[in-house]
mmCIF file with all atom_site columns, C-alpha atoms in Angstrom:
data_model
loop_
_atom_site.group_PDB
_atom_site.id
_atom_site.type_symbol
_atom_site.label_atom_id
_atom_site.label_alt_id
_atom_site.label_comp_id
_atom_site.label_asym_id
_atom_site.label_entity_id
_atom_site.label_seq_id
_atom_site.pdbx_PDB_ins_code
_atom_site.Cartn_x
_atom_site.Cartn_y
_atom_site.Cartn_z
_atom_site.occupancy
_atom_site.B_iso_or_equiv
_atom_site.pdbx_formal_charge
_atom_site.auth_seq_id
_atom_site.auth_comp_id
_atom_site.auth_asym_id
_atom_site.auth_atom_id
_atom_site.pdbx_PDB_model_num
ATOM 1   C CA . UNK A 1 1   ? -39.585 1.500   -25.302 1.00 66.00 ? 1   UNK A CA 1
ATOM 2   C CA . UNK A 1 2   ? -38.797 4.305   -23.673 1.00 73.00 ? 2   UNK A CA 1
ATOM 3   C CA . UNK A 1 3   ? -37.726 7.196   -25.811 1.00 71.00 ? 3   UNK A CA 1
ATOM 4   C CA . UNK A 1 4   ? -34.163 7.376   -24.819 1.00 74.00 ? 4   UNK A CA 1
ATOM 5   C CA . UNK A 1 5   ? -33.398 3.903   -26.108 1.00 78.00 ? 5   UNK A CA 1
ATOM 6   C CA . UNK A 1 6   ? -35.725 4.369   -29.005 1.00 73.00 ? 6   UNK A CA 1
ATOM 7   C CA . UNK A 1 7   ? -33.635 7.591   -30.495 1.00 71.00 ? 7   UNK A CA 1
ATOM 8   C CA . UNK A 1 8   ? -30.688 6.070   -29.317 1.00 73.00 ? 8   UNK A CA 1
ATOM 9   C CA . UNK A 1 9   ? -31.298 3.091   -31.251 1.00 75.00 ? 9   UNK A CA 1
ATOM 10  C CA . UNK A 1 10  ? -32.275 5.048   -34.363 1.00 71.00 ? 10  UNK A CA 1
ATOM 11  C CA . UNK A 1 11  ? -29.483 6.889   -34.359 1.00 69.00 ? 11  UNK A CA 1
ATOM 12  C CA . UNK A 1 12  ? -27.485 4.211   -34.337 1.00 71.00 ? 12  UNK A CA 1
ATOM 13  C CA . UNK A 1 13  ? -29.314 3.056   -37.387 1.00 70.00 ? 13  UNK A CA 1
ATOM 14  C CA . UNK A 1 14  ? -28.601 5.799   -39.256 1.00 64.00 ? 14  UNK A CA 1
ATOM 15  C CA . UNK A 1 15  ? -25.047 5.772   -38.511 1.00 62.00 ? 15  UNK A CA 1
ATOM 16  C CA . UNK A 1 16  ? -24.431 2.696   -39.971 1.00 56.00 ? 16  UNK A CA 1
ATOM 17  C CA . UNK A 1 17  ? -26.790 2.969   -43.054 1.00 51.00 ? 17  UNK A CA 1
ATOM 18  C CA . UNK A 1 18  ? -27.166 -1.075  -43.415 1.00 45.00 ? 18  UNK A CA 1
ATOM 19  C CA . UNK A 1 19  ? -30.043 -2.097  -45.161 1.00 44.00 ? 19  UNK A CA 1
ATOM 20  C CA . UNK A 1 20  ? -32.242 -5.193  -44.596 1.00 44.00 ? 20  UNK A CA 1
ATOM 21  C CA . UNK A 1 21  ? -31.281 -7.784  -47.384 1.00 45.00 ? 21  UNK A CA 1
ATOM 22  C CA . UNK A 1 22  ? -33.323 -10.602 -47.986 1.00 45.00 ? 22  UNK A CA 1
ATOM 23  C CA . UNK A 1 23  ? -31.580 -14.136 -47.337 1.00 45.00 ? 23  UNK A CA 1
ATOM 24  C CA . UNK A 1 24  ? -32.317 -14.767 -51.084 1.00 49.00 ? 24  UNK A CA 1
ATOM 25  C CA . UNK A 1 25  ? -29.274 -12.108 -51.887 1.00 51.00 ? 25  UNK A CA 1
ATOM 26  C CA . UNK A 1 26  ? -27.392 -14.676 -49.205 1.00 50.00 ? 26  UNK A CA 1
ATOM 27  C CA . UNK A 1 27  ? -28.076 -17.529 -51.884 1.00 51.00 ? 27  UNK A CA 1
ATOM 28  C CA . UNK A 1 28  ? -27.331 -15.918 -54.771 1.00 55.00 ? 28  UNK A CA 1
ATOM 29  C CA . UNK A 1 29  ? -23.794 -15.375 -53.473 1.00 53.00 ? 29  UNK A CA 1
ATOM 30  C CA . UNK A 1 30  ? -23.366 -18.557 -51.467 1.00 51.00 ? 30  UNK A CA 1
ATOM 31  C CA . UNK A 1 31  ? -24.357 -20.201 -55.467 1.00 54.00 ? 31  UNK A CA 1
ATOM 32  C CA . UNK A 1 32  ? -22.256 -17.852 -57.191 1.00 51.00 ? 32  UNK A CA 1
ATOM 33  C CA . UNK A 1 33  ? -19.012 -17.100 -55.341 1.00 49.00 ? 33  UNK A CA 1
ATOM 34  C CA . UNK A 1 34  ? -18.854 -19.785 -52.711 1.00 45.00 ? 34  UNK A CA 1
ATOM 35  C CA . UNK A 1 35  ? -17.344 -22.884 -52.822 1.00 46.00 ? 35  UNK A CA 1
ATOM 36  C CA . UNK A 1 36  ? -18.400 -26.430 -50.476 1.00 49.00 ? 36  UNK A CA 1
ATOM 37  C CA . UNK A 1 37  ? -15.537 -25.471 -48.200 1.00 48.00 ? 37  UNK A CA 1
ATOM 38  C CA . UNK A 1 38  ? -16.574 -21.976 -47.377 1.00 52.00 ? 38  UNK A CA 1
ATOM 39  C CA . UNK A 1 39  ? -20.218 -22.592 -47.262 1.00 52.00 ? 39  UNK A CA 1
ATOM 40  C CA . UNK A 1 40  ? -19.343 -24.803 -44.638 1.00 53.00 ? 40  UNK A CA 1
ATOM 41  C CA . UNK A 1 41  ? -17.367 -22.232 -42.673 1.00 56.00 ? 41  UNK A CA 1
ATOM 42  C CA . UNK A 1 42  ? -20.592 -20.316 -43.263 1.00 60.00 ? 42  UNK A CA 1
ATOM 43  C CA . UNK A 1 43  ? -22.957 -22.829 -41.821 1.00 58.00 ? 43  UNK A CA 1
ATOM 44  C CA . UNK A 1 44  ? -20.906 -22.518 -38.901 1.00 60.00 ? 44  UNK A CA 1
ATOM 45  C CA . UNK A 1 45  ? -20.650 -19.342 -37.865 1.00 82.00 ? 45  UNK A CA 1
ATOM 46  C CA . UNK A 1 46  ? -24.446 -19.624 -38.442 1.00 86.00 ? 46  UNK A CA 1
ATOM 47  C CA . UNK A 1 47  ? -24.527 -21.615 -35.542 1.00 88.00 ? 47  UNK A CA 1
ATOM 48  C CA . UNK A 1 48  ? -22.445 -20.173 -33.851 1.00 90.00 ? 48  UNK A CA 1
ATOM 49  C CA . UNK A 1 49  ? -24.645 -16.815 -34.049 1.00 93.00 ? 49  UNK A CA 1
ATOM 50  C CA . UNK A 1 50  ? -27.643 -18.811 -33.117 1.00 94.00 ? 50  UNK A CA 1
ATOM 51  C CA . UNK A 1 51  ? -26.050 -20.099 -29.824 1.00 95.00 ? 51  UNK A CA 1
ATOM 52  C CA . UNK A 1 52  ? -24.950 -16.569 -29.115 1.00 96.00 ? 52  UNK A CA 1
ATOM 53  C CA . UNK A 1 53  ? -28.504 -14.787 -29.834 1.00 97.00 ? 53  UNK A CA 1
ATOM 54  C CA . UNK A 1 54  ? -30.244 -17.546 -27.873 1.00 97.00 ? 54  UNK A CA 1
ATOM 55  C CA . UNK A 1 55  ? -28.253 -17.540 -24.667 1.00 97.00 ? 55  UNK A CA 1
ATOM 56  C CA . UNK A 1 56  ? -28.729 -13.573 -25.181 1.00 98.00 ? 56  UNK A CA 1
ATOM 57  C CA . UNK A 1 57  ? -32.522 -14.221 -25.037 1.00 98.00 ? 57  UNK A CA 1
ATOM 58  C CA . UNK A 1 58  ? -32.682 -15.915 -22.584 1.00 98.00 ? 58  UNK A CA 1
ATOM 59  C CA . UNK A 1 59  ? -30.449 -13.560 -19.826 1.00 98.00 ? 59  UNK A CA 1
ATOM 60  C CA . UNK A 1 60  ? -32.887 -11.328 -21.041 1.00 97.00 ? 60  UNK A CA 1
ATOM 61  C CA . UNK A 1 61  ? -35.948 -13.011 -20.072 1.00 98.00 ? 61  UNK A CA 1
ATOM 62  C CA . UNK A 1 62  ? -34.444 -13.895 -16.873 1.00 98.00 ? 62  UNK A CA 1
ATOM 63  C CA . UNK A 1 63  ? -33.701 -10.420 -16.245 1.00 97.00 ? 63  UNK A CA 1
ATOM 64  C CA . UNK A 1 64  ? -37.065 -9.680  -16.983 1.00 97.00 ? 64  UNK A CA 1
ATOM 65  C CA . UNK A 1 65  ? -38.331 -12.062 -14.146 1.00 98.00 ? 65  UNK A CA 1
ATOM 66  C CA . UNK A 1 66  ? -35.509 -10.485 -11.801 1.00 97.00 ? 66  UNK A CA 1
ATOM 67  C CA . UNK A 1 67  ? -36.328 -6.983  -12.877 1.00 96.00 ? 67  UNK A CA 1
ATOM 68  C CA . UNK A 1 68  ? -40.066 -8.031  -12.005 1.00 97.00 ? 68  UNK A CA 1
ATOM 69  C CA . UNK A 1 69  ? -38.768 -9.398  -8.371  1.00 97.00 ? 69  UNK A CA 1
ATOM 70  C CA . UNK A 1 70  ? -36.873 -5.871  -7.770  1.00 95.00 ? 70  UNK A CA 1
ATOM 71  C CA . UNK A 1 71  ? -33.477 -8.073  -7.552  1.00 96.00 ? 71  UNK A CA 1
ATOM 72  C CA . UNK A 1 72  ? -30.103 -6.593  -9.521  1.00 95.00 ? 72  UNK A CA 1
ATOM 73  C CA . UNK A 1 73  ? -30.092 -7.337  -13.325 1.00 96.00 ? 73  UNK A CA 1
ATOM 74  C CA . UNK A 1 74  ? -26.816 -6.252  -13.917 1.00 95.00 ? 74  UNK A CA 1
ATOM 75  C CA . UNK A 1 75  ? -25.437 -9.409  -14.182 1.00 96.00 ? 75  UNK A CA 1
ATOM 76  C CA . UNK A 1 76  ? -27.855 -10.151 -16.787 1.00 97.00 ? 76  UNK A CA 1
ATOM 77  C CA . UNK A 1 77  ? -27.098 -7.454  -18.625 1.00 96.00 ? 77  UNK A CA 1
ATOM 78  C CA . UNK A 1 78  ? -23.036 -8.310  -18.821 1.00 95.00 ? 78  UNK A CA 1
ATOM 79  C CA . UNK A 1 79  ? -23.795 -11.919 -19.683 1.00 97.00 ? 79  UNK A CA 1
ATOM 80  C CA . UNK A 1 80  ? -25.966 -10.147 -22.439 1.00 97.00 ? 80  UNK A CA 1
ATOM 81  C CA . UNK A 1 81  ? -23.320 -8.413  -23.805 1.00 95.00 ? 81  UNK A CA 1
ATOM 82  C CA . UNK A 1 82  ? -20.473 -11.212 -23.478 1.00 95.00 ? 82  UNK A CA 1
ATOM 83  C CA . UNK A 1 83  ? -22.864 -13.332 -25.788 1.00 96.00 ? 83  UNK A CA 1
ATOM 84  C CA . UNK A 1 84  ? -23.286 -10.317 -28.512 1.00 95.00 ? 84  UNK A CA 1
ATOM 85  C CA . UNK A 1 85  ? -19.575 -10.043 -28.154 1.00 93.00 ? 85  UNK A CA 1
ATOM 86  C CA . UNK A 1 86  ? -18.752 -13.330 -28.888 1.00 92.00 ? 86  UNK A CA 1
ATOM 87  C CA . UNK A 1 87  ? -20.681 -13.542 -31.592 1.00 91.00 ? 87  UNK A CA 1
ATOM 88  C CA . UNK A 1 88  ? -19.300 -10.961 -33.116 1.00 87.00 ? 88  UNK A CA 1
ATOM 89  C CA . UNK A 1 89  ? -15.985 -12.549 -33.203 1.00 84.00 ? 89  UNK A CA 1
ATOM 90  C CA . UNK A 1 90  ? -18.089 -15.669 -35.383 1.00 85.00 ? 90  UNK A CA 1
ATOM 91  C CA . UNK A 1 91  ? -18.756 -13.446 -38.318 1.00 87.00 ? 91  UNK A CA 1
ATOM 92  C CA . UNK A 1 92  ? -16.073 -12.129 -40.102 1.00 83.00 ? 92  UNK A CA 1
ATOM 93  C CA . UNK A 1 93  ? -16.122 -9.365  -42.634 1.00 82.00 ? 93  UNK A CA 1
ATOM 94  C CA . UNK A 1 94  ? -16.084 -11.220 -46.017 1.00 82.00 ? 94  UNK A CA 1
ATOM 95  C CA . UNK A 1 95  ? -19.492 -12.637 -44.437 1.00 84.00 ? 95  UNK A CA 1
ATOM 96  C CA . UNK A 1 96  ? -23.034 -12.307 -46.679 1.00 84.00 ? 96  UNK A CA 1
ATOM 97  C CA . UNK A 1 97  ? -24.396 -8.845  -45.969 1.00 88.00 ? 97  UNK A CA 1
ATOM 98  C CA . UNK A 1 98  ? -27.032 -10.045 -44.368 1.00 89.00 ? 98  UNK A CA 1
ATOM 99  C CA . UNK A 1 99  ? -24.949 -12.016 -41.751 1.00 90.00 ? 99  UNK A CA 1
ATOM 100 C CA . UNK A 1 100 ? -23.122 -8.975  -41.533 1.00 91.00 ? 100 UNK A CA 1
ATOM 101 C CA . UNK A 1 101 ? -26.327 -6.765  -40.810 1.00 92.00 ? 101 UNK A CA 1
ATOM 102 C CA . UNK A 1 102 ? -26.870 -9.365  -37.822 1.00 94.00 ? 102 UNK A CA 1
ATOM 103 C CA . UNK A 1 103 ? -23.417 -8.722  -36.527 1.00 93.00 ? 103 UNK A CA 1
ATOM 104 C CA . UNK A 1 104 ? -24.423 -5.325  -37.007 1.00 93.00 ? 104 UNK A CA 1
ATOM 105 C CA . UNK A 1 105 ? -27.660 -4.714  -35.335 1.00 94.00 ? 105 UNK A CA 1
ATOM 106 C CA . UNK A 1 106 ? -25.902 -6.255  -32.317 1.00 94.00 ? 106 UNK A CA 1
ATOM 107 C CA . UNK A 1 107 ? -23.260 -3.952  -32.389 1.00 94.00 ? 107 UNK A CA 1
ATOM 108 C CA . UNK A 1 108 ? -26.020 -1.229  -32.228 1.00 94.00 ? 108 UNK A CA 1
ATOM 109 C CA . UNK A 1 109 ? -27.726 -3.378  -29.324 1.00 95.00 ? 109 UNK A CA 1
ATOM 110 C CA . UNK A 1 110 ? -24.780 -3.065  -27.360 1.00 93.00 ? 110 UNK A CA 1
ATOM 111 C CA . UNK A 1 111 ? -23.799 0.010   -27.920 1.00 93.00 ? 111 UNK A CA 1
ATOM 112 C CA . UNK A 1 112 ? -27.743 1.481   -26.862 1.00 92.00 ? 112 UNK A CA 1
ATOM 113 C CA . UNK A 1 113 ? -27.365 -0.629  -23.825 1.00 93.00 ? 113 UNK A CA 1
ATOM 114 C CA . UNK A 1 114 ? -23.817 0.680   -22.487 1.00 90.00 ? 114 UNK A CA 1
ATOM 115 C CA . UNK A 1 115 ? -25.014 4.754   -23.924 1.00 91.00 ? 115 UNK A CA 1
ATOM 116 C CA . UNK A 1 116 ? -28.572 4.258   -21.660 1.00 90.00 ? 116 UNK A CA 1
ATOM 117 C CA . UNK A 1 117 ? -27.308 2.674   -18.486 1.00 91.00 ? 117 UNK A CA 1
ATOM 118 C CA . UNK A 1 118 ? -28.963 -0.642  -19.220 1.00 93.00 ? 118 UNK A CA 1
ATOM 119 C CA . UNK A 1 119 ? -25.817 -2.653  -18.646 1.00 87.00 ? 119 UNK A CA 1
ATOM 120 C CA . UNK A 1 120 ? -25.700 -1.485  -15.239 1.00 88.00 ? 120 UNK A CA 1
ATOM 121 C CA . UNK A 1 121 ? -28.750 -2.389  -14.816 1.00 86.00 ? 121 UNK A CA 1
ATOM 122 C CA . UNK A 1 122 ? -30.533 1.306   -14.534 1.00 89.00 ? 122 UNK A CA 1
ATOM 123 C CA . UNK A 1 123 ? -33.459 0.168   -17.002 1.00 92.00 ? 123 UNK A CA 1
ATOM 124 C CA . UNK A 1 124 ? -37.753 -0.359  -16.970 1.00 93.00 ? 124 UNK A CA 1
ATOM 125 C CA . UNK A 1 125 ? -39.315 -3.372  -17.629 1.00 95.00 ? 125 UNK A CA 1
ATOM 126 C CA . UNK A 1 126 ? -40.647 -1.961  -21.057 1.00 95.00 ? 126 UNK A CA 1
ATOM 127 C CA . UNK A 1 127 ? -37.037 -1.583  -22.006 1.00 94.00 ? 127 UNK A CA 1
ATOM 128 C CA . UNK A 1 128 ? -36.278 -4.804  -21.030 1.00 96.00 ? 128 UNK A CA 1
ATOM 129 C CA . UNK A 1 129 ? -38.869 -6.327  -23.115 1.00 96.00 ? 129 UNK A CA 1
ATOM 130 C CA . UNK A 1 130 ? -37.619 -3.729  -26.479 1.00 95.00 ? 130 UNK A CA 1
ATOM 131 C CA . UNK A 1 131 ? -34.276 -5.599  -25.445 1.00 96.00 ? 131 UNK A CA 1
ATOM 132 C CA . UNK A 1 132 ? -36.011 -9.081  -25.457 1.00 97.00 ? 132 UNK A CA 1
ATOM 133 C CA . UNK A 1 133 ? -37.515 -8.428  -28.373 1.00 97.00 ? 133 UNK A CA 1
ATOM 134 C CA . UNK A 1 134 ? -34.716 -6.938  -30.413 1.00 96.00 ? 134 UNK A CA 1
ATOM 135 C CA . UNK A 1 135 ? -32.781 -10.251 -29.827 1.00 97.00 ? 135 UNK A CA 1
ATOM 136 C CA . UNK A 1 136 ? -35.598 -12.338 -30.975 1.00 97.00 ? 136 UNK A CA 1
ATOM 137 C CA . UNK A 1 137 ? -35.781 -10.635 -33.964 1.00 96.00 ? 137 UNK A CA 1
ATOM 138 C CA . UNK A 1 138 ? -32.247 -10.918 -35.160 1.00 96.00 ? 138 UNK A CA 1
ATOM 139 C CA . UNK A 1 139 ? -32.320 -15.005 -33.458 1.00 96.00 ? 139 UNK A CA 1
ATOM 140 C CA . UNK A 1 140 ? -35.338 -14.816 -36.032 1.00 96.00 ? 140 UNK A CA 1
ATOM 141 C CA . UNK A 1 141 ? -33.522 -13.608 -39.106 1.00 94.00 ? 141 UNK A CA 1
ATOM 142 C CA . UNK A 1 142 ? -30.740 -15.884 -38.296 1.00 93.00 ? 142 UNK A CA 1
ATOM 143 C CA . UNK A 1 143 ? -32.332 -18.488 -38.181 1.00 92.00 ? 143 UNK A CA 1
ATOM 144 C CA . UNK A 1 144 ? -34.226 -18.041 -41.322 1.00 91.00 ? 144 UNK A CA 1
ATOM 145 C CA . UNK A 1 145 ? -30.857 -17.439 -43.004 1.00 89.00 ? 145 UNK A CA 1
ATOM 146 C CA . UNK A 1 146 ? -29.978 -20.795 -42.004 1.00 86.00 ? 146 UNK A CA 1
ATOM 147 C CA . UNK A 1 147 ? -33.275 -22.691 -43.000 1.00 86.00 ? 147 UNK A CA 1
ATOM 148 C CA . UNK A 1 148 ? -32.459 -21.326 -46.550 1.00 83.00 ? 148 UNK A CA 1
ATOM 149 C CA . UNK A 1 149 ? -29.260 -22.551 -46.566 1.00 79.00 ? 149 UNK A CA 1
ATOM 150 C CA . UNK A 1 150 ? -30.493 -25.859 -45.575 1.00 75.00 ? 150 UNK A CA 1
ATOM 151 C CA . UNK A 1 151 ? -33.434 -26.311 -47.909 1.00 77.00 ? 151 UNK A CA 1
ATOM 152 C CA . UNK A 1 152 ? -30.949 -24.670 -50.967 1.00 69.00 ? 152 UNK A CA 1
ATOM 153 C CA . UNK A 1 153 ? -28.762 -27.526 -49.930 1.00 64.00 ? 153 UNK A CA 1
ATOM 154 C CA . UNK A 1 154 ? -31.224 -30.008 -49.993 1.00 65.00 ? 154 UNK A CA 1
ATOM 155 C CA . UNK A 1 155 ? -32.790 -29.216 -53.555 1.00 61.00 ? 155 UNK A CA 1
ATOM 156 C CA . UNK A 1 156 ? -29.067 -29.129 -54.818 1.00 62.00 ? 156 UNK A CA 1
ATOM 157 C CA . UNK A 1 157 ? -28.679 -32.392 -53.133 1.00 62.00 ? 157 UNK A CA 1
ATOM 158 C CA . UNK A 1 158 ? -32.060 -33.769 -54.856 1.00 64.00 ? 158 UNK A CA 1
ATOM 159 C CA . UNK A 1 159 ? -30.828 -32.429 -58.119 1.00 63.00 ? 159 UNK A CA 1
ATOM 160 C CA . UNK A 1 160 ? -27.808 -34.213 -58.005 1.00 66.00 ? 160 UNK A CA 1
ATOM 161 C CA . UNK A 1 161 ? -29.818 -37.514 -57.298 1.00 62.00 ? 161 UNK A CA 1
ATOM 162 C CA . UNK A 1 162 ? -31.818 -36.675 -60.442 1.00 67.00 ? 162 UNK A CA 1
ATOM 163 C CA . UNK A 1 163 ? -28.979 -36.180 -62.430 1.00 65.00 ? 163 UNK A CA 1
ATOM 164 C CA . UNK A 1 164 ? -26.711 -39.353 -61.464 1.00 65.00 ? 164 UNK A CA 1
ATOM 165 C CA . UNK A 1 165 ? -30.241 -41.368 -62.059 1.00 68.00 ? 165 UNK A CA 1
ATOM 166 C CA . UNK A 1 166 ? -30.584 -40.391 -65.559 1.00 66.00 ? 166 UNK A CA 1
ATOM 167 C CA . UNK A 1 167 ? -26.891 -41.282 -66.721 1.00 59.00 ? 167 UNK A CA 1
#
């Protein structure tokens, strides 16, 4: 990463002050504050985050592979930040803080790629790979968000079972 990005990023970590919550803090507050409904509308923009992050990878690898061909990025790059963009507009602000460290982090993303002339497509391969791997990381965490959410589901759902079978 070259060292540019890297401060930038930092300081864009700093700014914002968001720790890294463990999904198990999501639980506790899907179990105690959240009804079926709004877990739903949870699940969703879950979904809708992972669609975003993985089209994200993905322009980024294939910028990677253009970048590595000397051919123009830059449209890469835009469809990079259209995706963290739209996501954005999936989580809203009474999200879990952990969903909203995702939205977060991408914010930062964005705002590293616009402040070091990445969007235009002024970048090095290493960068491009920090980039790729950035996104990974918070496809990663989403997704593990959503795994818990699942398997929570699915023990409530055996409990239930249980219950019903001993009346």
């Amino acid at each position: 990463m070259s060292l540019e990005f890297a401060i930038e990023m930092k300081r864009l970590e700093l700014e914002t002050k968001k720790l890294d919550v463990e999904a198990d803090v999501l639980l506790d507050q899907i179990e105690g504050k959240v009804r079926n409904r709004e877990r739903k509308e949870i699940g969703y923009c879950l979904e809708c985050v992972i669609k975003h992050l993985s089209a994200a990878v993905k322009y980024a690898e294939e910028a990677i592979d253009y970048k590595r061909q000397g051919r123009d990025i830059s449209p890469f790059m835009k469809n990079i930040v259209k995706e963290l963009e739209g996501m954005r507009g999936d989580i809203t602000d009474d999200a879990p803080e952990e969903v909203l460290y995702i939205r977060d982090r991408a914010r930062m993303i964005r705002i590293a790629m616009t402040r070091t002339y990445m969007l235009v497509g002024v970048t090095t391969l290493k960068d491009l790979q920090d980039l790729r791997n950035e996104l990974d990381k918070l496809l990663d965490k989403a997704i593990d968000i959503q795994r818990k959410m699942v398997k929570k589901a699915g023990d409530l759902t055996i409990e239930i079972a249980r219950a019903l079978q001993s009346l």
